[in-house]
XYZ file of C-alpha atoms in Angstrom:
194
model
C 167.401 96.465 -62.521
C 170.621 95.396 -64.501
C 172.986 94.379 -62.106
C 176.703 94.534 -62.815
C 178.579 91.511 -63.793
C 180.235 89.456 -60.969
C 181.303 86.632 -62.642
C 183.190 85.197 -65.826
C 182.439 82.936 -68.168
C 178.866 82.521 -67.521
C 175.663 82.221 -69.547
C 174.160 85.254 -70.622
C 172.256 85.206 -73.864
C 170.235 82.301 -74.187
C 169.957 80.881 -78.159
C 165.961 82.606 -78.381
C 167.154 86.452 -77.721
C 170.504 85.609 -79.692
C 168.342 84.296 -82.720
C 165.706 86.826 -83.004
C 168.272 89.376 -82.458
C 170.553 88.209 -85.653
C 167.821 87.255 -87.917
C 165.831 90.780 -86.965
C 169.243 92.602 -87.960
C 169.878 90.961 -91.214
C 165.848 91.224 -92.081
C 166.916 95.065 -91.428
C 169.534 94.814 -93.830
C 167.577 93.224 -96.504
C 164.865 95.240 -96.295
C 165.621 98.840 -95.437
C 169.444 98.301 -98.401
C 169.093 95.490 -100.389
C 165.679 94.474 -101.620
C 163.128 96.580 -103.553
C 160.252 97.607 -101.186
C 157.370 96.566 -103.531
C 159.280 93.051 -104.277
C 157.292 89.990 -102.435
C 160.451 89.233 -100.515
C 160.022 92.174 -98.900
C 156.806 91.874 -97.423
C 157.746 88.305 -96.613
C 160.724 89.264 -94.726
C 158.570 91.832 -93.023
C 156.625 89.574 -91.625
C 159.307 87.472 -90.655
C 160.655 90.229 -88.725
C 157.327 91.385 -86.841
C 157.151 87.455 -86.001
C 160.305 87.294 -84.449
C 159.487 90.549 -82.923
C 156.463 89.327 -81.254
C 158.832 85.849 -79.872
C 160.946 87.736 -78.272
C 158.524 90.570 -76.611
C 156.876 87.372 -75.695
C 160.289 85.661 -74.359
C 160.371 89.484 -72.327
C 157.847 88.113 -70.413
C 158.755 84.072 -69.625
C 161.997 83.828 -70.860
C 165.264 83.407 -68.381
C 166.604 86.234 -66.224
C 168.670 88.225 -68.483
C 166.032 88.015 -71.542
C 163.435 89.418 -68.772
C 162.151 93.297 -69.873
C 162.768 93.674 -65.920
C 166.629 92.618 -66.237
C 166.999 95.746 -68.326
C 163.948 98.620 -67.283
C 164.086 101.467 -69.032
C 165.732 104.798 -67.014
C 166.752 107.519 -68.103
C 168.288 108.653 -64.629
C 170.819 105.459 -65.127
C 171.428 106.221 -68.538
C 172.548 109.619 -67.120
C 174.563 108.183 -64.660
C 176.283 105.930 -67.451
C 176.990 108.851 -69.533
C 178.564 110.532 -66.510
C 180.742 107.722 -65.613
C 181.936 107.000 -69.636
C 182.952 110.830 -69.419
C 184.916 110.077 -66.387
C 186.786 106.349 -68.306
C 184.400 104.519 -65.859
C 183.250 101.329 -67.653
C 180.507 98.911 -65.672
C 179.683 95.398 -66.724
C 176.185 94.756 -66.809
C 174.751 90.534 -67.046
C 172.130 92.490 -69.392
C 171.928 95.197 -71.124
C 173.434 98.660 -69.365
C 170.945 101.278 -69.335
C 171.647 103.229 -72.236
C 171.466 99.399 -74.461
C 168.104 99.540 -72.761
C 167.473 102.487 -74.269
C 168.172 101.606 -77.767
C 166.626 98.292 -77.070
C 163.186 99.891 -77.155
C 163.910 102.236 -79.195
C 164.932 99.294 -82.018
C 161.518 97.598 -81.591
C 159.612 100.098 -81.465
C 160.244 101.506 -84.505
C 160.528 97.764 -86.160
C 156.646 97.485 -84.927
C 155.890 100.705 -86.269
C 157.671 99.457 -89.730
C 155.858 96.470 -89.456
C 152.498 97.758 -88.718
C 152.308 100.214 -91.186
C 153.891 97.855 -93.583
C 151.057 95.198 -92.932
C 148.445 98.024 -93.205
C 149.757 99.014 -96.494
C 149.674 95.088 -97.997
C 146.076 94.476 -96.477
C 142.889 96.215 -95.470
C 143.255 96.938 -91.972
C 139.896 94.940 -90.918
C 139.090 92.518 -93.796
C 136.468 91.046 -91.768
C 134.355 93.997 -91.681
C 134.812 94.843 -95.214
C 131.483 96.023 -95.907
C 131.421 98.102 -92.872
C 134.871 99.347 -94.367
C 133.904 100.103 -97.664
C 130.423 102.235 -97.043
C 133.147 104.446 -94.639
C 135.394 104.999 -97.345
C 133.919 104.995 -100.634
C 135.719 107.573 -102.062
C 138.674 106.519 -103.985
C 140.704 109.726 -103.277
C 140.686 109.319 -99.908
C 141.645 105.997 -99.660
C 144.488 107.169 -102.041
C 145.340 109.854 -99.756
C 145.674 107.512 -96.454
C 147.559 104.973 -98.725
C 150.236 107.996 -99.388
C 150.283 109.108 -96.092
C 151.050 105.600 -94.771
C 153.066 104.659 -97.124
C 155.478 107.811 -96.194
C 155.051 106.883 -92.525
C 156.192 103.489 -93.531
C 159.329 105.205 -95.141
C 160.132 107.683 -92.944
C 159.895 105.161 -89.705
C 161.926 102.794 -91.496
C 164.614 105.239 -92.329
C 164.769 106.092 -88.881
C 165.021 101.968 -88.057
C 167.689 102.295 -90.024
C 169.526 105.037 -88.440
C 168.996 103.894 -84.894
C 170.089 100.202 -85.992
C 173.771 102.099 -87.404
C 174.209 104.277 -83.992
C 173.529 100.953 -82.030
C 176.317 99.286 -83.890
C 178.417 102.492 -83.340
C 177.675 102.613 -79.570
C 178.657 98.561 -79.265
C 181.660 99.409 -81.058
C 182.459 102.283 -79.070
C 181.854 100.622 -76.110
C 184.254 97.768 -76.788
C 186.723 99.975 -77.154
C 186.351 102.607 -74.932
C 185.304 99.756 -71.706
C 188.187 96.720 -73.142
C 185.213 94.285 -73.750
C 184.265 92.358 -76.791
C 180.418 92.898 -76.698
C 179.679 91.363 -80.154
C 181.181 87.324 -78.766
C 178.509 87.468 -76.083
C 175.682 87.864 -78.870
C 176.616 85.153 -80.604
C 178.245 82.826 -78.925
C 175.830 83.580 -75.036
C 178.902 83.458 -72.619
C 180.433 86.268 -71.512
C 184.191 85.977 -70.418
C-alpha cells in the first residue's frame, strides 16, 4: 500500500521507472501528433514503446520498493478517499504513486499495450509460424480485409484514447502541484523528492 511520505530529500524514482517513463511519453508524442501512422518510424517507435513497456512491467516485479506494482495497488476505495480529502484542501504525500496516480498508471499501460498489440498485429501476421494453418482458415481475401479494418480502427480508437488519458494525467500532475504546494514533475526527473 502507498505509504505517505515521512521524509525529505530521499530517493524515490530510481533512473529505470524515470527512463521508461520519459521515453514512453515522448514515443506518445511522436506517434499519436507528430509522425504519419503508416511511416516506418512509426512502427519502429512502437515497438520501442511496447519494449520499454514490457522493462518496466518487468521492473514491477524485481525492481526497488517504490517501482514495486505493490508500492502502488490499485483501489478504488483509496482513490475515493483521496477525492474526499482534495475536496476538503487535504493534500497527502505518498513515496509512490497516491491512489488515484495508480489509477492512471494502469490505465496508461494498458491502453499503450492495447496500442501496441494491435499495432504489431496490423504490421505482421499474428502467428507467422503457422502460416499454412493460417492461410487454409482465412482464404478469403474479404475477410481478411474486414479484420484488417476492424483492427486497424481499434488501433485508432485505443490510441486516441492513449492520448486523452496521457493529457488528463498531465492535467491531474499539474493540478496537483498546485492545489497540494508540491513540484511533482522534479521528482520524475531528477528521483529525489524534497
Amino acid at each position: 500500500m502507498a505509504r505517505p511520505d515521512q521524509s525529505t530529500g530521499e530517493r524515490v524514482w530510481d533512473p529505470l521507472v524515470r527512463l521508461t517513463h520519459w521515453t514512453i511519453a515522448l514515443a506518445i508524442v511522436l506517434n499519436g501528433v507528430l509522425i504519419d501512422g503508416d511511416a516506418l518510424t512509426h512502427i519502429w517507435i512502437g515497438y520501442t514503446a511496447l519494449g520499454l513497456l514490457a522493462l518496466r512491467l518487468l521492473w514491477g516485479l524485481i525492481g526497488p520498493e517504490n517501482a514495486r506494482f505493490s508500492s502502488f495497488p490499485i483501489s478504488l476505495s483509496g482513490a475515493s478517499r483521496q477525492i474526499a480529502d482534495l475536496k476538503r484542501g487535504e493534500h497527502k504525500a505518498y513515496r509512490s504513486h497516491n491512489p488515484l496516480d495508480a489509477l492512471m498508471v494502469y490505465a496508461l499501460w494498458t491502453m499503450l499495450l492495447f496500442v501496441s498489440v494491435t499495432g504489431v498485429i496490423l504490421e505482421s501476421e499474428p502467428f507467422p509460424e503457422h502460416e499454412g494453418e493460417y492461410s487454409r482458415h482465412y482464404e478469403d481475401e474479404d475477410d481478411d480485409e474486414d479484420r484488417a479494418e476492424i483492427i486497424e480502427e481499434l488501433h485508432e480508437v485505443s490510441a486516441n484514447l492513449l492520448l486523452l488519458l496521457a493529457v488528463l494525467h498531465v492535467g491531474g500532475v499539474v493540478l496537483e502541484s498546485r492545489l497540494s504546494g508540491r513540484n511533482l514533475v522534479r521528482p520524475m526527473i531528477f528521483g529525489d523528492k524534497s
